[in-house]
Coordinates of C-alpha atoms in Angstrom, one line a residue:
M1 CA 91.6 68.6 121.7
A2 CA 90.4 65.4 121.1
Q3 CA 87.2 65.9 121.2
S4 CA 87.4 69.1 119.2
S5 CA 88.8 67.9 116.7
G6 CA 86.2 64.7 116.7
K7 CA 83.8 67.6 116.8
R8 CA 85.0 69.1 113.7
F9 CA 85.0 66.0 111.8
M10 CA 81.4 65.3 112.6
K11 CA 80.5 68.7 111.6
L12 CA 82.4 68.5 108.3
A13 CA 81.0 65.0 107.5
G14 CA 77.6 66.1 108.3
M15 CA 77.6 68.5 105.8
T16 CA 79.2 66.2 103.3
A17 CA 76.2 63.7 103.4
S18 CA 73.5 66.5 103.4
I19 CA 75.4 67.9 100.1
A20 CA 75.6 64.3 98.8
G21 CA 71.7 63.7 99.6
K22 CA 70.8 67.1 97.5
A23 CA 73.1 66.6 94.8
A24 CA 71.4 63.1 94.4
K25 CA 67.8 64.3 94.9
N26 CA 68.7 66.7 92.3
S27 CA 69.9 64.3 89.5
L28 CA 66.8 62.0 90.0
K29 CA 64.3 64.9 90.0
H30 CA 65.6 66.5 86.8
L31 CA 66.6 63.0 84.7
S32 CA 63.7 63.5 81.9
S33 CA 63.8 67.3 81.9
D34 CA 65.1 69.5 79.3
E35 CA 68.4 71.4 79.2
E36 CA 67.3 74.5 80.5
K37 CA 65.6 73.1 83.3
R38 CA 68.5 71.0 84.5
L39 CA 70.9 73.7 84.3
Q40 CA 68.8 76.2 86.5
A41 CA 68.1 73.2 88.7
R42 CA 71.4 72.7 89.2
S43 CA 72.0 76.2 89.6
D44 CA 69.5 76.5 92.4
M45 CA 71.5 73.6 93.9
M46 CA 74.8 75.0 93.7
Q47 CA 73.3 78.2 95.4
D48 CA 72.3 76.1 98.1
V49 CA 75.2 74.3 98.5
G50 CA 77.5 77.3 98.2
I51 CA 75.3 78.6 101.7
Q52 CA 75.5 76.1 103.2
I53 CA 79.3 75.2 103.0
A54 CA 79.9 78.4 104.0
E55 CA 77.8 78.8 106.4
T56 CA 79.3 75.2 108.2
L57 CA 82.6 76.9 107.5
G58 CA 82.0 80.3 109.1
E59 CA 81.1 78.6 112.1
M60 CA 84.3 76.9 112.5
K61 CA 87.5 78.6 113.4
G62 CA 90.8 78.1 111.8
A63 CA 92.1 76.3 108.5
V64 CA 88.4 75.2 107.5
M65 CA 87.5 78.8 107.5
K66 CA 90.7 79.6 105.7
V67 CA 90.1 77.2 103.0
G68 CA 86.4 78.5 102.3
Q69 CA 88.3 82.1 101.9
I70 CA 91.3 80.8 99.7
A71 CA 88.6 78.9 97.5
S72 CA 86.2 82.0 97.6
Q73 CA 89.6 84.1 95.5
Y74 CA 89.7 80.9 93.1
K75 CA 86.4 82.1 91.2
D76 CA 87.3 80.5 88.3
V77 CA 87.6 77.0 89.9
F78 CA 84.2 77.1 91.5
P79 CA 80.6 77.7 90.1
P80 CA 79.7 81.2 90.4
E81 CA 77.0 80.3 93.1
V82 CA 79.4 78.7 95.3
A83 CA 82.0 81.4 94.9
T84 CA 79.6 84.1 95.9
A85 CA 79.0 82.4 99.0
L86 CA 82.1 81.4 100.2
E87 CA 82.9 85.4 99.4
K88 CA 80.9 85.9 102.9
L89 CA 84.2 84.3 104.7
Q90 CA 86.0 87.3 103.7
K91 CA 84.3 89.2 106.0
D92 CA 86.4 90.0 109.7
A93 CA 86.0 86.8 112.0
P94 CA 84.7 87.2 115.4
P95 CA 87.5 87.4 117.8
M96 CA 88.5 84.2 120.5
P97 CA 88.5 85.1 124.1
Y98 CA 91.2 87.3 125.4
A99 CA 92.1 84.5 128.2
Q100 CA 92.9 81.8 125.2
I101 CA 95.4 85.0 123.1
K102 CA 97.2 85.4 126.6
A103 CA 97.9 81.2 127.1
Q104 CA 98.8 81.0 123.4
V105 CA 101.3 84.2 123.4
E106 CA 102.9 83.1 127.2
R107 CA 103.4 79.1 125.8
E108 CA 104.9 80.4 122.5
L109 CA 106.9 83.4 123.9
Q110 CA 107.6 81.6 127.4
G111 CA 106.9 84.0 129.6
N112 CA 104.7 86.5 131.6
I113 CA 102.8 88.9 129.4
T114 CA 103.2 91.3 131.7
E115 CA 106.7 91.2 132.0
L116 CA 106.6 90.5 128.2
F117 CA 105.0 93.8 127.4
A118 CA 104.3 96.9 129.2
E119 CA 101.0 97.1 127.7
F120 CA 99.0 94.4 126.1
E121 CA 95.0 95.7 124.4
E122 CA 93.3 92.9 125.2
T123 CA 90.4 93.6 122.3
P124 CA 92.4 92.8 119.2
F125 CA 91.6 95.7 116.4
A126 CA 91.6 93.0 113.9
A127 CA 90.6 89.0 113.5
A128 CA 90.7 86.7 110.6
S129 CA 90.5 83.0 110.2
I130 CA 93.7 81.4 112.0
G131 CA 94.6 84.4 114.1
Q132 CA 94.2 88.0 115.3
V133 CA 95.9 91.2 116.1
H134 CA 96.6 92.9 119.2
K135 CA 98.4 96.6 120.0
A136 CA 101.0 96.6 122.3
V137 CA 104.0 98.2 123.7
L138 CA 107.2 96.8 124.5
P139 CA 109.2 97.7 127.8
S140 CA 111.3 99.9 126.1
G141 CA 108.4 101.9 124.8
Q142 CA 108.3 101.3 121.4
H143 CA 104.4 100.6 119.9
V144 CA 104.2 97.2 118.0
V145 CA 100.9 94.8 116.7
V146 CA 101.0 91.5 117.7
K147 CA 99.9 88.4 115.9
V148 CA 98.5 85.1 117.7
Q149 CA 97.6 82.0 115.9
Y150 CA 94.5 80.4 117.5
P151 CA 95.5 77.4 119.1
D152 CA 95.5 74.1 117.1
V153 CA 94.7 75.6 114.0
D154 CA 97.8 73.9 112.2
K155 CA 96.7 70.3 113.7
N156 CA 93.5 70.3 112.2
C157 CA 94.3 71.9 108.6
D158 CA 95.0 68.9 106.6
S159 CA 92.3 67.0 107.6
D160 CA 89.1 70.1 107.2
L161 CA 90.9 70.2 104.0
K162 CA 90.6 66.8 103.0
Q163 CA 86.8 67.7 103.9
V164 CA 86.3 70.3 102.4
R165 CA 87.4 68.4 99.1
M166 CA 85.3 66.0 99.5
A167 CA 82.2 67.9 100.0
L168 CA 83.1 70.3 96.8
K169 CA 83.6 66.4 95.1
I170 CA 80.3 65.3 96.1
A171 CA 78.6 68.3 95.1
G172 CA 79.6 67.9 91.3
V173 CA 81.8 71.5 92.2
L174 CA 85.0 70.4 91.1
N175 CA 84.9 70.0 87.3
M176 CA 87.9 69.4 86.4
S177 CA 90.4 66.2 86.1
R178 CA 91.6 64.6 89.0
A179 CA 95.2 65.8 88.0
L180 CA 94.2 69.7 88.0
Q181 CA 92.2 68.8 91.3
E182 CA 95.7 67.5 93.0
Q183 CA 97.4 70.6 91.9
L184 CA 95.1 72.8 92.7
F185 CA 95.0 71.4 96.3
A186 CA 98.3 71.0 96.6
E187 CA 98.7 74.7 95.9
I188 CA 95.8 75.7 98.5
R189 CA 97.4 73.3 100.9
Q190 CA 101.0 74.9 101.1
S191 CA 99.4 78.2 100.7
L192 CA 97.5 77.1 104.1
H193 CA 100.8 75.7 105.6
D194 CA 102.7 78.6 104.7
E195 CA 100.2 81.2 106.3
L196 CA 100.1 79.2 109.5
D197 CA 103.9 79.5 109.8
Y198 CA 105.2 82.8 111.3
V199 CA 108.5 82.1 111.5
K200 CA 108.3 82.1 107.4
E201 CA 106.6 85.1 107.4
A202 CA 108.6 87.0 109.7
H203 CA 111.6 85.7 107.0
N204 CA 109.3 86.8 104.0
L205 CA 108.7 90.6 106.2
R206 CA 112.8 90.4 105.8
I207 CA 113.1 89.5 102.9
F208 CA 110.3 92.1 101.1
G209 CA 111.0 94.4 103.8
G210 CA 114.7 94.6 101.8
F211 CA 113.6 94.5 98.7
H212 CA 111.4 97.2 98.9
S213 CA 113.7 99.4 101.3
R214 CA 114.3 101.8 98.4
D215 CA 111.0 102.5 97.0
D216 CA 109.9 105.8 98.5
G217 CA 106.1 105.4 99.7
I218 CA 105.8 101.3 99.9
I219 CA 106.2 101.1 103.6
I220 CA 106.6 97.0 105.4
P221 CA 106.7 96.7 109.3
R222 CA 109.5 95.1 110.4
V223 CA 109.9 92.0 112.7
I224 CA 110.6 92.4 116.6
S225 CA 112.7 88.9 116.8
S226 CA 112.7 88.3 120.6
H227 CA 108.6 88.6 120.8
S228 CA 108.4 86.2 118.0
S229 CA 108.0 82.4 117.5
K230 CA 106.0 79.9 115.1
R231 CA 102.6 81.0 116.2
V232 CA 103.4 85.1 117.6
L233 CA 103.9 87.7 115.6
T234 CA 105.3 90.6 116.5
L235 CA 105.9 93.9 114.2
T236 CA 106.3 97.5 114.4
E237 CA 103.1 99.4 114.6
E238 CA 102.6 101.1 111.1
M239 CA 99.5 102.6 110.7
G240 CA 97.1 104.1 107.9
E241 CA 93.6 104.7 106.9
P242 CA 91.6 101.8 105.5
L243 CA 90.4 102.0 101.4
A244 CA 87.2 103.5 101.9
V245 CA 88.9 106.4 104.0
A246 CA 91.4 106.7 100.9
A247 CA 88.6 106.3 98.4
T248 CA 87.7 110.0 99.6
W249 CA 91.1 111.6 98.9
D250 CA 92.1 113.7 95.7
N251 CA 92.7 111.9 93.0
D252 CA 96.7 113.0 92.9
I253 CA 97.2 111.4 96.1
K254 CA 95.2 108.1 94.5
Q255 CA 97.3 108.3 91.7
K256 CA 100.2 108.0 93.8
I257 CA 98.8 105.4 95.5
A258 CA 97.7 103.3 92.6
T259 CA 101.4 103.8 91.4
H260 CA 102.8 102.2 94.6
L261 CA 100.2 99.2 94.6
F262 CA 101.6 98.9 90.7
H263 CA 105.3 98.8 91.9
F264 CA 104.2 96.9 94.5
T265 CA 103.0 93.6 92.3
A266 CA 104.7 94.0 89.3
G267 CA 108.1 94.8 91.0
Q268 CA 108.3 91.7 93.3
L269 CA 106.7 89.5 89.9
F270 CA 109.4 90.5 87.8
G271 CA 112.2 92.1 90.2
L272 CA 112.1 89.1 93.1
Y273 CA 110.4 86.4 91.8
R274 CA 108.1 85.8 94.3
M275 CA 105.3 87.8 95.2
H276 CA 102.6 88.8 97.8
C277 CA 99.4 86.8 96.9
D278 CA 96.9 88.5 99.0
P279 CA 96.1 91.9 97.9
H280 CA 92.7 91.4 100.2
P281 CA 92.2 95.4 101.0
G282 CA 92.4 94.8 104.8
N283 CA 96.0 93.9 104.1
F284 CA 96.7 97.3 103.1
A285 CA 97.0 100.9 104.6
F286 CA 96.9 104.3 103.0
R287 CA 98.8 107.5 104.1
A288 CA 97.3 110.7 103.2
D289 CA 101.1 111.6 101.1
G290 CA 99.8 108.6 98.6
S291 CA 102.2 106.1 100.4
V292 CA 100.7 102.6 100.9
V293 CA 101.7 100.2 104.3
A294 CA 101.5 96.1 103.3
Y295 CA 100.6 93.9 106.0
D296 CA 100.6 90.0 105.9
F297 CA 103.0 88.2 104.0
G298 CA 102.1 84.4 105.1
G299 CA 100.6 84.0 101.2
I300 CA 103.8 84.3 98.9
R301 CA 104.1 82.7 95.9
S302 CA 107.7 81.8 94.4
Y303 CA 108.5 81.7 90.9
S304 CA 111.2 80.3 88.4
D305 CA 112.8 82.0 85.8
S306 CA 111.1 80.6 82.9
E307 CA 107.6 81.3 84.2
V308 CA 108.3 84.7 85.1
Q309 CA 109.3 85.3 81.3
L310 CA 106.8 83.2 80.1
F311 CA 104.1 85.6 81.9
R312 CA 106.2 88.3 80.3
R313 CA 105.7 86.9 76.9
F314 CA 102.3 86.6 77.2
A315 CA 101.7 90.3 78.4
Q316 CA 103.6 91.4 75.3
H317 CA 101.9 89.4 72.7
A318 CA 99.0 90.5 74.5
I319 CA 99.8 94.4 74.0
K320 CA 100.8 93.6 70.4
G321 CA 97.4 91.7 69.7
D322 CA 99.0 88.8 68.4
V323 CA 96.3 86.0 69.3
T324 CA 99.0 83.2 67.6
A325 CA 101.6 83.6 69.8
L326 CA 99.1 84.5 72.5
E327 CA 97.6 81.2 72.2
Q328 CA 100.9 79.5 72.6
D329 CA 101.8 80.9 75.5
L330 CA 98.6 79.9 77.1
I331 CA 99.1 76.5 76.2
A332 CA 102.8 76.8 77.9
L333 CA 101.0 78.1 80.5
E334 CA 98.7 75.1 80.4
V335 CA 95.6 77.1 80.4
R336 CA 94.1 76.3 77.1
R337 CA 94.2 73.0 76.7
D338 CA 96.6 71.5 73.9
D339 CA 94.4 69.7 71.9
S340 CA 93.2 70.0 68.1
S341 CA 89.8 71.8 68.9
L342 CA 89.9 75.7 67.2
V343 CA 89.5 78.4 69.0
P344 CA 88.6 81.5 67.0
G345 CA 91.3 84.8 66.6
D346 CA 88.3 87.3 67.2
F347 CA 87.8 85.2 70.9
Y348 CA 91.0 86.4 72.1
Q349 CA 90.8 89.6 70.8
Q350 CA 87.5 89.8 72.4
W351 CA 89.1 89.2 75.3
L352 CA 92.2 91.4 75.0
T353 CA 89.4 94.4 74.5
I354 CA 87.9 94.1 77.7
G355 CA 91.5 93.1 79.6
L356 CA 93.6 95.9 78.5
K357 CA 91.2 98.6 79.0
P358 CA 92.4 99.4 82.5
L359 CA 96.2 99.6 81.3
S360 CA 94.9 102.3 79.0
I361 CA 96.8 100.2 76.2
P362 CA 95.7 102.0 72.7
P363 CA 93.5 101.3 70.7
Y364 CA 91.5 99.7 73.5
Q365 CA 91.6 102.4 75.7
E366 CA 93.3 106.3 74.8
G367 CA 94.1 108.3 77.9
P368 CA 93.6 107.8 81.3
F369 CA 91.2 105.4 82.8
D370 CA 88.4 105.8 85.1
F371 CA 88.1 103.0 87.7
A372 CA 85.3 104.4 89.8
N373 CA 82.9 103.9 86.6
S374 CA 84.9 100.9 85.3
H375 CA 82.5 98.4 83.4
V376 CA 85.3 95.7 82.6
H377 CA 84.1 93.3 85.3
H378 CA 80.4 93.4 84.3
D379 CA 81.7 93.4 80.3
V380 CA 84.1 90.1 82.0
I381 CA 80.5 88.5 83.1
A382 CA 78.4 89.4 79.2
Q383 CA 81.3 88.2 77.3
M384 CA 81.6 84.7 79.6
R385 CA 78.1 83.8 78.8
T386 CA 78.6 84.7 74.7
S387 CA 82.1 82.5 74.9
L388 CA 80.9 79.3 76.6
K389 CA 81.0 76.9 73.8
Y390 CA 85.0 77.6 73.8
F391 CA 85.2 77.2 77.7
G392 CA 86.0 73.6 77.6
Q393 CA 89.3 74.1 76.1
F394 CA 90.4 76.4 79.0
Q395 CA 91.4 75.1 82.4
P396 CA 92.4 76.6 85.6
S397 CA 96.0 76.4 86.0
A398 CA 98.2 76.2 89.2
T399 CA 100.9 77.9 87.9
T400 CA 98.7 81.1 87.3
M401 CA 95.9 80.7 89.8
M402 CA 97.8 83.1 92.5
L403 CA 98.9 85.7 89.8
D404 CA 95.5 85.7 88.9
R405 CA 94.1 86.8 92.1
T406 CA 96.7 89.0 93.1
V407 CA 95.9 90.7 89.6
S408 CA 92.0 90.6 90.0
G409 CA 92.5 92.3 93.6
Q410 CA 94.8 94.9 92.7
Y411 CA 92.0 95.9 90.1
W412 CA 89.3 95.6 92.7
N413 CA 91.8 97.8 94.9
L414 CA 91.9 100.6 92.3
V415 CA 87.8 100.6 91.5
N416 CA 87.1 100.7 95.2
L417 CA 89.8 103.1 95.7
G418 CA 88.3 105.0 92.4
V419 CA 91.3 106.9 91.0
K420 CA 91.6 107.6 87.3
I421 CA 94.8 107.0 85.7
D422 CA 97.0 106.5 83.2
L423 CA 99.1 103.0 84.1
S424 CA 100.7 102.1 80.6
L425 CA 103.8 103.9 81.2
L426 CA 104.4 101.5 84.1
V427 CA 103.3 98.9 82.5
H428 CA 105.9 99.7 79.1
E429 CA 108.6 100.3 82.3
Y430 CA 108.2 96.1 83.4
L431 CA 107.7 94.7 79.8

């Protein structure tokens, strides 16, 4: 283990040194260039750095790869070139040999795998950054899925995170105050530690299972306590189709799916004050009756009553188009810097025009919104280009970071589902 920790450290330190060299060379080379050339050179360098970080992290299993995945979801924190490269880490990771998985299961559950399970499929049906999932059958005949964490992931977690942060800092990628860096990385570290603790995830599954038990059409697997530990989690097998298959179904079924996804996220935020914050499409499965199966309850964020009320107020002010109140909400959420610089009302109005369309909020959108042909994400990019001069007045906020990730993730799920739906009644139900 010490040797593998040393190897990991050398690999990450090598990446950091190489990035430092690139950053220094780039700034020296373009000392006398004009602004446009400097910006282009920086963008090229960022692309290069992004690819290097993604490739290094992609080769390394465990926490460090998970850091890259989490980072890719905080697009507003990283330059677009780096975020795009890190996104590649979202794809399935290559699996770990069965012998290591078997040893981990037997160590954690303190028994022989052939006695613990009547059947255990050697090939995983899903592999991710910190563990993989196998189908199995209990001695009772019950079909289950077993999530097994890779050995030693938790031991490398903090040092991996430190190295990644150092590499990003040297590359000049973290364009924010030290206090904000501390806050963001504390949030990333917390979500990593949470995802590495399967006892905590089992607890979350019970809470969310109870909360959604009366929601017809939201299915959450049950925990098999006798076969679960800190690094092994056994759940009832709840199968469904992937998003790509659901996208081929009739629109009335897709509308049911979209409604369940909306209740899943908004219901938790406003009713439970804690939320499943990883809406990656691989964490859901879909059934032909429109019901949704939700997996992976490692990444949960809890909110205080005052935070939830602030989110609600912000949404109400957005729908009313009250930009003065909206700006005050953004200051309270620490998204808008509290300073004397002026941001004109039509800046906010333009963002509302884009952001409220998918929710079918008049006058921005009358009637059902067609997610299959949505231009909202293109409009966002275009709008960002025209509003660059005001961006210094805004910053990533630790309060809204997970919420932003969840909302944008669910938007993409509906785009990929290709549903046509009017969500305004659901919006009003919660506000």
